Amino acid sequence: MSRPTVRVLALLALLQSGGIRTVAELADRLGVDGRTVRRYVDHLIDLDVPVEAVRGRYGGYRLAAGYRLPPLMLSDDEALAALLGLLVGLRTGLTTADTASGTAAAKIRRVLPERLARRLDAVLESLAFTAPPGGFAHPDAEVLLTVADAVRHRRPLSIRYTDRNGRRGERLLHAYGIVAHSGRWYVTGADPAIGEDRTFRLDRVAGARVLPGSFETPDGLDPARRVLSGFATAEYRYEVTLRIRGTVEHVRARLPAAVAVLEEPARAAGADPEAEPWLRVELRVEALDWLPPVLASLDRPFVIERPDELRDLVIAFADRLLSRARQA
């Protein structure tokens, strides 16, 4: 490869790192004069790379948005980071399509220098995951982009949604944010027609379109917390109420925000500040059999307020532990 060609590619790499680059800076980095920099820019423009000139005191050149992706220049670290991100996203389900992630990773992997490819293979051979592959349904890329645009500009959305019972319908949503949780994508917001908060799985959205108008996002909104709180308060078969003596951190280690709602009562005047408070814990669950070992693992005093079935399961679990301990 000729020296000018190498420098043109080096110029492209500098512009792709973002921001405005002055002619003086580019000349210094490439080891040429300003006139040569301008000639290299002309070469890139001839190749349909969207380079634009920025005038003014702090002007120079920058890479503009183009109608197609220009040749992408990545350093070794950038290529490695991009590939690992694609592979981990594919493994955890946080991609829009297995095919797109797989082909993108293959394209980058194919053009890696042999030295870097060997280093990447060493990482992949050494890498293990603590969780099995997700196997989740992926959201449609166009749906994801449309919802994200509505979130950014606070525009109402109309979505075609299929619920967990297979019912299909058109929903109106003021989307506050997109949340990735446990291998799935969610959009959370408010349904203005009924005045209630709603959370939808994006992989169940068949189509989305932005509507005219705008809305205001509530102050202090945390979309991720809203999604987790929604999981903890969803309608399930059992409503469980407990009082557990311990710190919020200790209880959250076994009953995270996606599972339980915690309420810490105000301390009475004169109470010992070092004493652990009694936390009120509420859960909505489909089954109770997993709760006795969780409560035992907390190793804290607790009181079951409801349901009675849980109290019976805890007693049976304690009896089994006692019986097995005596056998040992």
PDB file of N, CA, C and O in Angstrom, residues 64-107:
ATOM      1  N   ALA A  64     -19.427  13.760   8.766  1.00  0.00           N
ATOM      2  CA  ALA A  64     -20.869  13.978   8.853  1.00  0.00           C
ATOM      3  C   ALA A  64     -21.609  12.667   8.658  1.00  0.00           C
ATOM      4  O   ALA A  64     -21.030  11.654   8.252  1.00  0.00           O
ATOM      5  N   ALA A  65     -22.901  12.699   8.964  1.00  0.00           N
ATOM      6  CA  ALA A  65     -23.737  11.525   8.721  1.00  0.00           C
ATOM      7  C   ALA A  65     -23.875  11.326   7.219  1.00  0.00           C
ATOM      8  O   ALA A  65     -24.147  12.265   6.481  1.00  0.00           O
ATOM      9  N   GLY A  66     -23.664  10.116   6.764  1.00  0.00           N
ATOM     10  CA  GLY A  66     -23.731   9.838   5.329  1.00  0.00           C
ATOM     11  C   GLY A  66     -24.892   8.928   4.996  1.00  0.00           C
ATOM     12  O   GLY A  66     -25.575   8.404   5.874  1.00  0.00           O
ATOM     13  N   TYR A  67     -25.122   8.721   3.709  1.00  0.00           N
ATOM     14  CA  TYR A  67     -26.206   7.843   3.293  1.00  0.00           C
ATOM     15  C   TYR A  67     -25.788   6.386   3.342  1.00  0.00           C
ATOM     16  O   TYR A  67     -26.602   5.490   3.170  1.00  0.00           O
ATOM     17  N   ARG A  68     -24.521   6.126   3.577  1.00  0.00           N
ATOM     18  CA  ARG A  68     -24.060   4.757   3.745  1.00  0.00           C
ATOM     19  C   ARG A  68     -22.868   4.769   4.685  1.00  0.00           C
ATOM     20  O   ARG A  68     -22.254   5.808   4.932  1.00  0.00           O
ATOM     21  N   LEU A  69     -22.555   3.594   5.227  1.00  0.00           N
ATOM     22  CA  LEU A  69     -21.460   3.488   6.176  1.00  0.00           C
ATOM     23  C   LEU A  69     -20.124   3.560   5.449  1.00  0.00           C
ATOM     24  O   LEU A  69     -19.861   2.753   4.559  1.00  0.00           O
ATOM     25  N   PRO A  70     -19.257   4.522   5.800  1.00  0.00           N
ATOM     26  CA  PRO A  70     -17.943   4.588   5.153  1.00  0.00           C
ATOM     27  C   PRO A  70     -17.043   3.466   5.675  1.00  0.00           C
ATOM     28  O   PRO A  70     -17.381   2.799   6.652  1.00  0.00           O
ATOM     29  N   PRO A  71     -15.904   3.229   5.023  1.00  0.00           N
ATOM     30  CA  PRO A  71     -14.970   2.232   5.550  1.00  0.00           C
ATOM     31  C   PRO A  71     -14.647   2.538   7.014  1.00  0.00           C
ATOM     32  O   PRO A  71     -14.301   3.666   7.356  1.00  0.00           O
ATOM     33  N   LEU A  72     -14.800   1.543   7.862  1.00  0.00           N
ATOM     34  CA  LEU A  72     -14.659   1.764   9.294  1.00  0.00           C
ATOM     35  C   LEU A  72     -13.257   1.393   9.743  1.00  0.00           C
ATOM     36  O   LEU A  72     -12.800   0.267   9.528  1.00  0.00           O
ATOM     37  N   MET A  73     -12.573   2.344  10.370  1.00  0.00           N
ATOM     38  CA  MET A  73     -11.214   2.128  10.849  1.00  0.00           C
ATOM     39  C   MET A  73     -11.250   1.924  12.360  1.00  0.00           C
ATOM     40  O   MET A  73     -11.680   2.808  13.099  1.00  0.00           O
ATOM     41  N   LEU A  74     -10.819   0.750  12.830  1.00  0.00           N
ATOM     42  CA  LEU A  74     -10.818   0.441  14.249  1.00  0.00           C
ATOM     43  C   LEU A  74      -9.411   0.100  14.706  1.00  0.00           C
ATOM     44  O   LEU A  74      -8.677  -0.614  14.014  1.00  0.00           O
ATOM     45  N   SER A  75      -9.053   0.600  15.885  1.00  0.00           N
ATOM     46  CA  SER A  75      -7.794   0.170  16.488  1.00  0.00           C
ATOM     47  C   SER A  75      -7.963  -1.249  17.015  1.00  0.00           C
ATOM     48  O   SER A  75      -9.077  -1.798  17.046  1.00  0.00           O
ATOM     49  N   ASP A  76      -6.873  -1.873  17.447  1.00  0.00           N
ATOM     50  CA  ASP A  76      -6.957  -3.239  17.983  1.00  0.00           C
ATOM     51  C   ASP A  76      -7.923  -3.304  19.161  1.00  0.00           C
ATOM     52  O   ASP A  76      -8.773  -4.189  19.241  1.00  0.00           O
ATOM     53  N   ASP A  77      -7.788  -2.359  20.095  1.00  0.00           N
ATOM     54  CA  ASP A  77      -8.653  -2.351  21.271  1.00  0.00           C
ATOM     55  C   ASP A  77     -10.109  -2.121  20.884  1.00  0.00           C
ATOM     56  O   ASP A  77     -11.022  -2.742  21.452  1.00  0.00           O
ATOM     57  N   GLU A  78     -10.360  -1.236  19.916  1.00  0.00           N
ATOM     58  CA  GLU A  78     -11.732  -0.968  19.485  1.00  0.00           C
ATOM     59  C   GLU A  78     -12.351  -2.180  18.813  1.00  0.00           C
ATOM     60  O   GLU A  78     -13.524  -2.513  19.053  1.00  0.00           O
ATOM     61  N   ALA A  79     -11.584  -2.863  17.964  1.00  0.00           N
ATOM     62  CA  ALA A  79     -12.095  -4.062  17.295  1.00  0.00           C
ATOM     63  C   ALA A  79     -12.417  -5.156  18.305  1.00  0.00           C
ATOM     64  O   ALA A  79     -13.453  -5.825  18.217  1.00  0.00           O
ATOM     65  N   LEU A  80     -11.540  -5.329  19.282  1.00  0.00           N
ATOM     66  CA  LEU A  80     -11.762  -6.341  20.313  1.00  0.00           C
ATOM     67  C   LEU A  80     -12.999  -6.002  21.140  1.00  0.00           C
ATOM     68  O   LEU A  80     -13.836  -6.869  21.427  1.00  0.00           O
ATOM     69  N   ALA A  81     -13.143  -4.714  21.514  1.00  0.00           N
ATOM     70  CA  ALA A  81     -14.301  -4.296  22.302  1.00  0.00           C
ATOM     71  C   ALA A  81     -15.596  -4.498  21.519  1.00  0.00           C
ATOM     72  O   ALA A  81     -16.610  -4.964  22.064  1.00  0.00           O
ATOM     73  N   ALA A  82     -15.593  -4.166  20.220  1.00  0.00           N
ATOM     74  CA  ALA A  82     -16.794  -4.324  19.401  1.00  0.00           C
ATOM     75  C   ALA A  82     -17.192  -5.797  19.281  1.00  0.00           C
ATOM     76  O   ALA A  82     -18.368  -6.150  19.410  1.00  0.00           O
ATOM     77  N   LEU A  83     -16.214  -6.656  19.052  1.00  0.00           N
ATOM     78  CA  LEU A  83     -16.520  -8.078  18.901  1.00  0.00           C
ATOM     79  C   LEU A  83     -17.027  -8.691  20.211  1.00  0.00           C
ATOM     80  O   LEU A  83     -18.007  -9.436  20.216  1.00  0.00           O
ATOM     81  N   LEU A  84     -16.369  -8.372  21.310  1.00  0.00           N
ATOM     82  CA  LEU A  84     -16.813  -8.922  22.590  1.00  0.00           C
ATOM     83  C   LEU A  84     -18.211  -8.416  22.937  1.00  0.00           C
ATOM     84  O   LEU A  84     -19.039  -9.159  23.469  1.00  0.00           O
ATOM     85  N   GLY A  85     -18.477  -7.141  22.636  1.00  0.00           N
ATOM     86  CA  GLY A  85     -19.808  -6.606  22.887  1.00  0.00           C
ATOM     87  C   GLY A  85     -20.875  -7.323  22.082  1.00  0.00           C
ATOM     88  O   GLY A  85     -21.950  -7.659  22.592  1.00  0.00           O
ATOM     89  N   LEU A  86     -20.599  -7.599  20.814  1.00  0.00           N
ATOM     90  CA  LEU A  86     -21.547  -8.322  19.974  1.00  0.00           C
ATOM     91  C   LEU A  86     -21.785  -9.743  20.490  1.00  0.00           C
ATOM     92  O   LEU A  86     -22.921 -10.207  20.566  1.00  0.00           O
ATOM     93  N   LEU A  87     -20.700 -10.414  20.847  1.00  0.00           N
ATOM     94  CA  LEU A  87     -20.823 -11.800  21.283  1.00  0.00           C
ATOM     95  C   LEU A  87     -21.547 -11.909  22.620  1.00  0.00           C
ATOM     96  O   LEU A  87     -22.386 -12.791  22.817  1.00  0.00           O
ATOM     97  N   VAL A  88     -21.238 -11.002  23.544  1.00  0.00           N
ATOM     98  CA  VAL A  88     -21.924 -11.024  24.837  1.00  0.00           C
ATOM     99  C   VAL A  88     -23.387 -10.638  24.666  1.00  0.00           C
ATOM    100  O   VAL A  88     -24.279 -11.240  25.274  1.00  0.00           O
ATOM    101  N   GLY A  89     -23.663  -9.640  23.823  1.00  0.00           N
ATOM    102  CA  GLY A  89     -25.046  -9.267  23.566  1.00  0.00           C
ATOM    103  C   GLY A  89     -25.839 -10.406  22.958  1.00  0.00           C
ATOM    104  O   GLY A  89     -27.004 -10.645  23.308  1.00  0.00           O
ATOM    105  N   LEU A  90     -25.219 -11.149  22.061  1.00  0.00           N
ATOM    106  CA  LEU A  90     -25.873 -12.296  21.444  1.00  0.00           C
ATOM    107  C   LEU A  90     -26.148 -13.375  22.482  1.00  0.00           C
ATOM    108  O   LEU A  90     -27.221 -13.995  22.501  1.00  0.00           O
ATOM    109  N   ARG A  91     -25.216 -13.571  23.390  1.00  0.00           N
ATOM    110  CA  ARG A  91     -25.365 -14.597  24.419  1.00  0.00           C
ATOM    111  C   ARG A  91     -26.476 -14.246  25.415  1.00  0.00           C
ATOM    112  O   ARG A  91     -27.240 -15.112  25.848  1.00  0.00           O
ATOM    113  N   THR A  92     -26.580 -12.981  25.781  1.00  0.00           N
ATOM    114  CA  THR A  92     -27.525 -12.555  26.810  1.00  0.00           C
ATOM    115  C   THR A  92     -28.883 -12.145  26.259  1.00  0.00           C
ATOM    116  O   THR A  92     -29.784 -11.809  27.023  1.00  0.00           O
ATOM    117  N   GLY A  93     -29.039 -12.154  24.945  1.00  0.00           N
ATOM    118  CA  GLY A  93     -30.333 -11.817  24.360  1.00  0.00           C
ATOM    119  C   GLY A  93     -30.540 -10.345  24.100  1.00  0.00           C
ATOM    120  O   GLY A  93     -31.592  -9.946  23.607  1.00  0.00           O
ATOM    121  N   LEU A  94     -29.570  -9.490  24.412  1.00  0.00           N
ATOM    122  CA  LEU A  94     -29.743  -8.050  24.260  1.00  0.00           C
ATOM    123  C   LEU A  94     -29.261  -7.577  22.891  1.00  0.00           C
ATOM    124  O   LEU A  94     -28.398  -6.711  22.767  1.00  0.00           O
ATOM    125  N   THR A  95     -29.813  -8.189  21.861  1.00  0.00           N
ATOM    126  CA  THR A  95     -29.575  -7.766  20.480  1.00  0.00           C
ATOM    127  C   THR A  95     -30.926  -7.712  19.783  1.00  0.00           C
ATOM    128  O   THR A  95     -31.923  -8.223  20.305  1.00  0.00           O
ATOM    129  N   THR A  96     -30.972  -7.109  18.615  1.00  0.00           N
ATOM    130  CA  THR A  96     -32.240  -7.056  17.889  1.00  0.00           C
ATOM    131  C   THR A  96     -32.462  -8.269  17.003  1.00  0.00           C
ATOM    132  O   THR A  96     -33.585  -8.541  16.611  1.00  0.00           O
ATOM    133  N   ALA A  97     -31.388  -9.008  16.683  1.00  0.00           N
ATOM    134  CA  ALA A  97     -31.540 -10.223  15.868  1.00  0.00           C
ATOM    135  C   ALA A  97     -30.263 -11.037  15.946  1.00  0.00           C
ATOM    136  O   ALA A  97     -29.165 -10.486  15.885  1.00  0.00           O
ATOM    137  N   ASP A  98     -30.404 -12.354  16.096  1.00  0.00           N
ATOM    138  CA  ASP A  98     -29.224 -13.222  16.116  1.00  0.00           C
ATOM    139  C   ASP A  98     -28.452 -13.107  14.803  1.00  0.00           C
ATOM    140  O   ASP A  98     -27.227 -13.073  14.789  1.00  0.00           O
ATOM    141  N   THR A  99     -29.182 -13.059  13.686  1.00  0.00           N
ATOM    142  CA  THR A  99     -28.524 -13.034  12.378  1.00  0.00           C
ATOM    143  C   THR A  99     -27.677 -11.788  12.211  1.00  0.00           C
ATOM    144  O   THR A  99     -26.515 -11.854  11.780  1.00  0.00           O
ATOM    145  N   ALA A 100     -28.247 -10.615  12.547  1.00  0.00           N
ATOM    146  CA  ALA A 100     -27.509  -9.358  12.385  1.00  0.00           C
ATOM    147  C   ALA A 100     -26.260  -9.329  13.261  1.00  0.00           C
ATOM    148  O   ALA A 100     -25.180  -8.935  12.810  1.00  0.00           O
ATOM    149  N   SER A 101     -26.384  -9.755  14.508  1.00  0.00           N
ATOM    150  CA  SER A 101     -25.221  -9.761  15.396  1.00  0.00           C
ATOM    151  C   SER A 101     -24.171 -10.751  14.914  1.00  0.00           C
ATOM    152  O   SER A 101     -22.969 -10.468  14.957  1.00  0.00           O
ATOM    153  N   GLY A 102     -24.626 -11.916  14.458  1.00  0.00           N
ATOM    154  CA  GLY A 102     -23.681 -12.921  13.988  1.00  0.00           C
ATOM    155  C   GLY A 102     -22.929 -12.493  12.743  1.00  0.00           C
ATOM    156  O   GLY A 102     -21.708 -12.678  12.650  1.00  0.00           O
ATOM    157  N   THR A 103     -23.637 -11.895  11.775  1.00  0.00           N
ATOM    158  CA  THR A 103     -22.954 -11.482  10.552  1.00  0.00           C
ATOM    159  C   THR A 103     -22.040 -10.287  10.804  1.00  0.00           C
ATOM    160  O   THR A 103     -20.963 -10.188  10.205  1.00  0.00           O
ATOM    161  N   ALA A 104     -22.463  -9.359  11.689  1.00  0.00           N
ATOM    162  CA  ALA A 104     -21.598  -8.220  12.011  1.00  0.00           C
ATOM    163  C   ALA A 104     -20.309  -8.703  12.672  1.00  0.00           C
ATOM    164  O   ALA A 104     -19.204  -8.241  12.346  1.00  0.00           O
ATOM    165  N   ALA A 105     -20.435  -9.645  13.617  1.00  0.00           N
ATOM    166  CA  ALA A 105     -19.244 -10.184  14.279  1.00  0.00           C
ATOM    167  C   ALA A 105     -18.347 -10.910  13.278  1.00  0.00           C
ATOM    168  O   ALA A 105     -17.118 -10.796  13.331  1.00  0.00           O
ATOM    169  N   ALA A 106     -18.966 -11.658  12.351  1.00  0.00           N
ATOM    170  CA  ALA A 106     -18.179 -12.397  11.356  1.00  0.00           C
ATOM    171  C   ALA A 106     -17.409 -11.444  10.447  1.00  0.00           C
ATOM    172  O   ALA A 106     -16.256 -11.706  10.080  1.00  0.00           O
ATOM    173  N   LYS A 107     -18.036 -10.313  10.070  1.00  0.00           N
ATOM    174  CA  LYS A 107     -17.362  -9.357   9.190  1.00  0.00           C
ATOM    175  C   LYS A 107     -16.140  -8.747   9.872  1.00  0.00           C
ATOM    176  O   LYS A 107     -15.075  -8.591   9.255  1.00  0.00           O
TER     177      LYS A 107
END
